[in-house]
Every structure is written in structure tokens, then in C-alpha cells.
Coordinates of C-alpha atoms in Angstrom, one line a residue:
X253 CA 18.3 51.5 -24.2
X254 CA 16.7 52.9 -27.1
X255 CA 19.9 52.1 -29.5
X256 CA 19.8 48.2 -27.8
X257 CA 16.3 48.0 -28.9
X258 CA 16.3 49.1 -32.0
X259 CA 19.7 46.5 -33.3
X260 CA 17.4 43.8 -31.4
X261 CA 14.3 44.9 -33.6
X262 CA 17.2 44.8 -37.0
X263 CA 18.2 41.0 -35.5
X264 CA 15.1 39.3 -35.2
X265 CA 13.6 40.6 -38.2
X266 CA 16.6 39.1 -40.2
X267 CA 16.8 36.3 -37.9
X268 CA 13.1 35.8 -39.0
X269 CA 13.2 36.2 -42.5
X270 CA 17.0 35.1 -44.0
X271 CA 16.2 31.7 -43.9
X272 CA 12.9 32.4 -46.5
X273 CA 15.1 34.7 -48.6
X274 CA 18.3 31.9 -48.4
X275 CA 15.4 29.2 -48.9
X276 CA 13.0 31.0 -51.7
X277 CA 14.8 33.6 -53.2
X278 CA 17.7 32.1 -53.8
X279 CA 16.8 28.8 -54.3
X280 CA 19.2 27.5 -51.7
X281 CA 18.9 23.6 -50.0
X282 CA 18.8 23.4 -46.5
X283 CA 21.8 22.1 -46.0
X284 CA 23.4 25.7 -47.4
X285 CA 20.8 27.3 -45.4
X286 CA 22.1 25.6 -42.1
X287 CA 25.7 26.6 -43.3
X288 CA 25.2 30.0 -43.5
X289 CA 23.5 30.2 -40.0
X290 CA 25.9 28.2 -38.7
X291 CA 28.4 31.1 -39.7
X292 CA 26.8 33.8 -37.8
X293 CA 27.0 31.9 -34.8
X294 CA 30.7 30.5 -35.4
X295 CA 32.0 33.9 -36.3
X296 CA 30.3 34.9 -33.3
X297 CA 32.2 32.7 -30.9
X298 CA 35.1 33.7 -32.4
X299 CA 34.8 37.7 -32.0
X300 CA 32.8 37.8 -28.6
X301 CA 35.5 37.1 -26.6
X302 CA 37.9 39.6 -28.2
X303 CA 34.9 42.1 -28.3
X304 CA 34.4 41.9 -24.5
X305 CA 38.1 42.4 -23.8
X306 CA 38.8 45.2 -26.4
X307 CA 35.5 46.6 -24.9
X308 CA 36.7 46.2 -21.0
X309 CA 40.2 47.9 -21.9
X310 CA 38.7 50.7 -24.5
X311 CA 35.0 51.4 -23.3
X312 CA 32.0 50.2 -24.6
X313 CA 30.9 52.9 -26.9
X314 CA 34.2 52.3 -29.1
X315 CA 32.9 48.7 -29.8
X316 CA 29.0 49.3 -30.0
X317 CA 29.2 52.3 -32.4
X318 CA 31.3 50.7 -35.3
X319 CA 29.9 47.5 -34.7
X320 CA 26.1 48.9 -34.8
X321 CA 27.0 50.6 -38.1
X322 CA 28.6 47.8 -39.7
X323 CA 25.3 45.5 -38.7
X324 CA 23.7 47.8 -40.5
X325 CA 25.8 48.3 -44.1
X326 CA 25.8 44.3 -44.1
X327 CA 22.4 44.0 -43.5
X328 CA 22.2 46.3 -46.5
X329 CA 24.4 44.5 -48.2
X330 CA 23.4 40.5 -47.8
X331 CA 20.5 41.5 -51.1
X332 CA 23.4 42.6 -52.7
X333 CA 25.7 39.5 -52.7
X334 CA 25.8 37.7 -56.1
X335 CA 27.2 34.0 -55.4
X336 CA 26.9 31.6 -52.8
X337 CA 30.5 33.0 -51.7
X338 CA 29.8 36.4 -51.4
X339 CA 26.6 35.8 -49.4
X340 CA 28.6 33.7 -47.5
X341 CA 31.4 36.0 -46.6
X342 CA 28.6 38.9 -46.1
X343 CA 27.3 36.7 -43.5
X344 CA 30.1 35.5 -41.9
X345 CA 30.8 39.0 -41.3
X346 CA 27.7 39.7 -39.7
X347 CA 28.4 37.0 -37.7
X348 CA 30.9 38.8 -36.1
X349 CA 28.5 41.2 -34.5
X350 CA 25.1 39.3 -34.8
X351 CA 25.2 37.9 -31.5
X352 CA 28.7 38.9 -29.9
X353 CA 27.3 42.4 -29.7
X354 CA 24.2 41.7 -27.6
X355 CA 26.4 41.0 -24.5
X356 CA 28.5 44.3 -24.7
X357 CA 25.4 46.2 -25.2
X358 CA 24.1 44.7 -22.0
X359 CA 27.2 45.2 -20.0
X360 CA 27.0 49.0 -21.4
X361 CA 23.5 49.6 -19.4
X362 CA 24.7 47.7 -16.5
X363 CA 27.8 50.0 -16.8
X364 CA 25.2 53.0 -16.7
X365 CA 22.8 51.4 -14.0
X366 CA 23.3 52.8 -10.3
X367 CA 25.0 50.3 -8.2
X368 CA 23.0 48.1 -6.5
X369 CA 19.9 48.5 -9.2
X370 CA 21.7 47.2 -12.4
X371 CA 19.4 43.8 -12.4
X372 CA 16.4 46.4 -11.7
X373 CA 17.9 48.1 -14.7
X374 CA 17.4 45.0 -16.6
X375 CA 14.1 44.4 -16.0
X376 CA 13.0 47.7 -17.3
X377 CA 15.3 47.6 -20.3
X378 CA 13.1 44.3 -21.2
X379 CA 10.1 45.9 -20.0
X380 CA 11.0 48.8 -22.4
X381 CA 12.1 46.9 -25.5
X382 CA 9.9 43.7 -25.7
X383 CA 6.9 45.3 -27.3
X384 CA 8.8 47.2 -30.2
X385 CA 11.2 44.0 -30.5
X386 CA 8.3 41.2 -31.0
X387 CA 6.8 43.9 -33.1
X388 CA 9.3 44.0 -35.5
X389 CA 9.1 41.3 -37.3
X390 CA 5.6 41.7 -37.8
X391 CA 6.7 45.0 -39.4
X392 CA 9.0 43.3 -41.8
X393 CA 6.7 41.0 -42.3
X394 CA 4.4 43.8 -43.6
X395 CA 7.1 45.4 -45.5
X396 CA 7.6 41.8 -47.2
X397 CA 4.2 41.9 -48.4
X398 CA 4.3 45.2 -49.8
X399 CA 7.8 45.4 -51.0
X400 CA 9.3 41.8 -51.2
X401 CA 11.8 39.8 -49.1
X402 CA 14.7 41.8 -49.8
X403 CA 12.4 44.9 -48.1
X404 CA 13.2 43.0 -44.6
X405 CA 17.4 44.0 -45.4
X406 CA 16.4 47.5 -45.8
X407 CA 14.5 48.0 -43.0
X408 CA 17.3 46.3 -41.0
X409 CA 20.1 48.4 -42.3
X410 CA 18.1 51.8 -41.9
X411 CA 17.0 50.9 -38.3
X412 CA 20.4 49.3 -37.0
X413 CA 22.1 52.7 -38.6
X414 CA 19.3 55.0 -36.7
X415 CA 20.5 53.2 -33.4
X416 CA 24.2 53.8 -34.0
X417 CA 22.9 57.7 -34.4
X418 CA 21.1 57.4 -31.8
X419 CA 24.2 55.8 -29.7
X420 CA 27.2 58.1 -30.7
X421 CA 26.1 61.5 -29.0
X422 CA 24.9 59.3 -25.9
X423 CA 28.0 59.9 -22.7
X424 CA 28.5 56.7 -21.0
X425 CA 29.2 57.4 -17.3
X426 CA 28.9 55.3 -14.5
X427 CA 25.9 56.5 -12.1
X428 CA 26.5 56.3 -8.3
X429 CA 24.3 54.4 -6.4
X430 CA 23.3 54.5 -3.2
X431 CA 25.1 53.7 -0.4
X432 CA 25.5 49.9 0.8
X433 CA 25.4 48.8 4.4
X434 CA 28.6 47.2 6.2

């Protein structure tokens, strides 16, 4: 849960704050704005599929880890792209896991989750993650003001990399749950 929470804090922080950097930094229109954003949802659509079956046939863990890690080096590197081109294929790889990635991490708790409490399971995971999620970009936001837009990136690499630490010692096993009626 911890590792979920803290890619989610990563996401909506760039989520919130790409579009000012695409927009003001790099002088961007919005119609290049809207292209770019497009591509981490189409790449998405493309990968999530394949991600869920690769994930049902190899486990969980062997898709979250790598793809928590490589959120986090492209997160590093979308400051570092030079070129409409490079940003663009930066993103579109980050598109791959942006949002394909929140649906194996959820299946991964359910996985986890006693039978017969996984949508209790749920509910505690939001209960658990909401406040340090719609924190976060009020963090960045901070670290903005301080540092500059390209702060936000930095904070997003280093806190999807601490949840891929956090995730790889982490044993997935599936709990037992009580026993249903006939």
C-alpha cells in the first residue's frame, strides 16, 4: 500500500504540473500540450492490456518493480529532454506505465487481501493513501516555489524510486480468508 501511494503521490504531482512546465517553460502551444498528454494515455492503452496478461502469467511484482523504477528515471528524465522529439518520446514512454500501472497495483492488494475482504481492503487502501496523495501536489507545489518547475520531476523520480524500494523486499502471498458458507 505504501509503494501504491507513494507512485500515485509521483503521478498527480506530474499530472498537476507538466502541463505549466510544457505550457511556460517550454513555451509550448496548446495544441503540443494536448499532444503530449494524449501520448501518455495512448501508450497507455496500448501497454495495459499486455501488462495485465504478462502480470497474470508472471506475478505482479515482476511488472510493478521495473515499471515503478522506470516511472521514476523518466520522470527524472522529462527536464532533461532537449527537443519537442525527445520530450515526446520521454513521454510516450511514461505513457506506458502512467496509467496502465494503477490497475496491476490494485489487482496486487486484492491479490494480498483475505478472501471475502478484498473490497474492504480497498477501502482502507483509499482511506490510507488519500491524505498523502492530495497532499502531494501541494508539496510540489511548494518545491516549485522554492526550487522551480523542474523541482516537481525530482521529487517525482526520487519518490516513485523510494516506492520501488519499498516494493522489491515486500513477499506477495495470497492471504486465506475465512471460510464461506454453502
Amino acid at each position: 500500500m505504501a509503494s501504491s501511494t507513494l507512485v500515485n503521490m509521483a503521478r498527480i504531482s506530474v499530472l498537476t504540473f507538466l502541463p505549466i512546465y510544457i505550457k511556460e517553460d517550454l513555451g509550448y502551444s496548446p495544441f503540443a500540450l494536448g499532444v503530449y498528454l494524449t501520448l501518455l494515455y495512448v501508450m497507455g492503452m496500448v501497454s495495459q492490456p499486455i501488462m495485465g496478461v504478462v502480470s497474470d502469467r508472471v506475478g505482479r511484482k515482476a511488472i510493478l518493480v521495473p515499471s515503478f523504477a522506470a516511472m521514476g528515471l523518466l520522470f527524472f528524465c522529462i527536464p532533461l529532454a532537449r527537443g519537442s522529439i525527445e520530450l515526446g518520446l520521454v513521454l510516450g514512454a511514461l505513457g506506458l506505465f502512467f496509467y496502465a500501472i494503477l490497475n496491476i497495483a490494485q489487482t496486487a492488494i486484492m491479490d494480498v487481501a483475505a478472501e471475502g475482504v478484498q473490497a474492504s481492503t480497498m477501502g482502507v487502501m483509499s482511506l490510507f493513501s488519500q491524505p498523502f496523495t492530495l497532499g502531494s501536489p501541494v508539496l510540489a507545489g511548494y518545491l516549485v516555489t522554492e526550487f522551480g518547475l523542474k523541482a516537481v520531476f525530482w521529487y517525482a523520480a526520487a519518490t516513485a524510486l523510494l516506492a520501488t524500494a519499498i516494493l522489491v523486499p515486500v513477499r506477495f502471498r495470497r492471504v486465506a480468508g475465512p471460510a464461506r458458507p454453502p
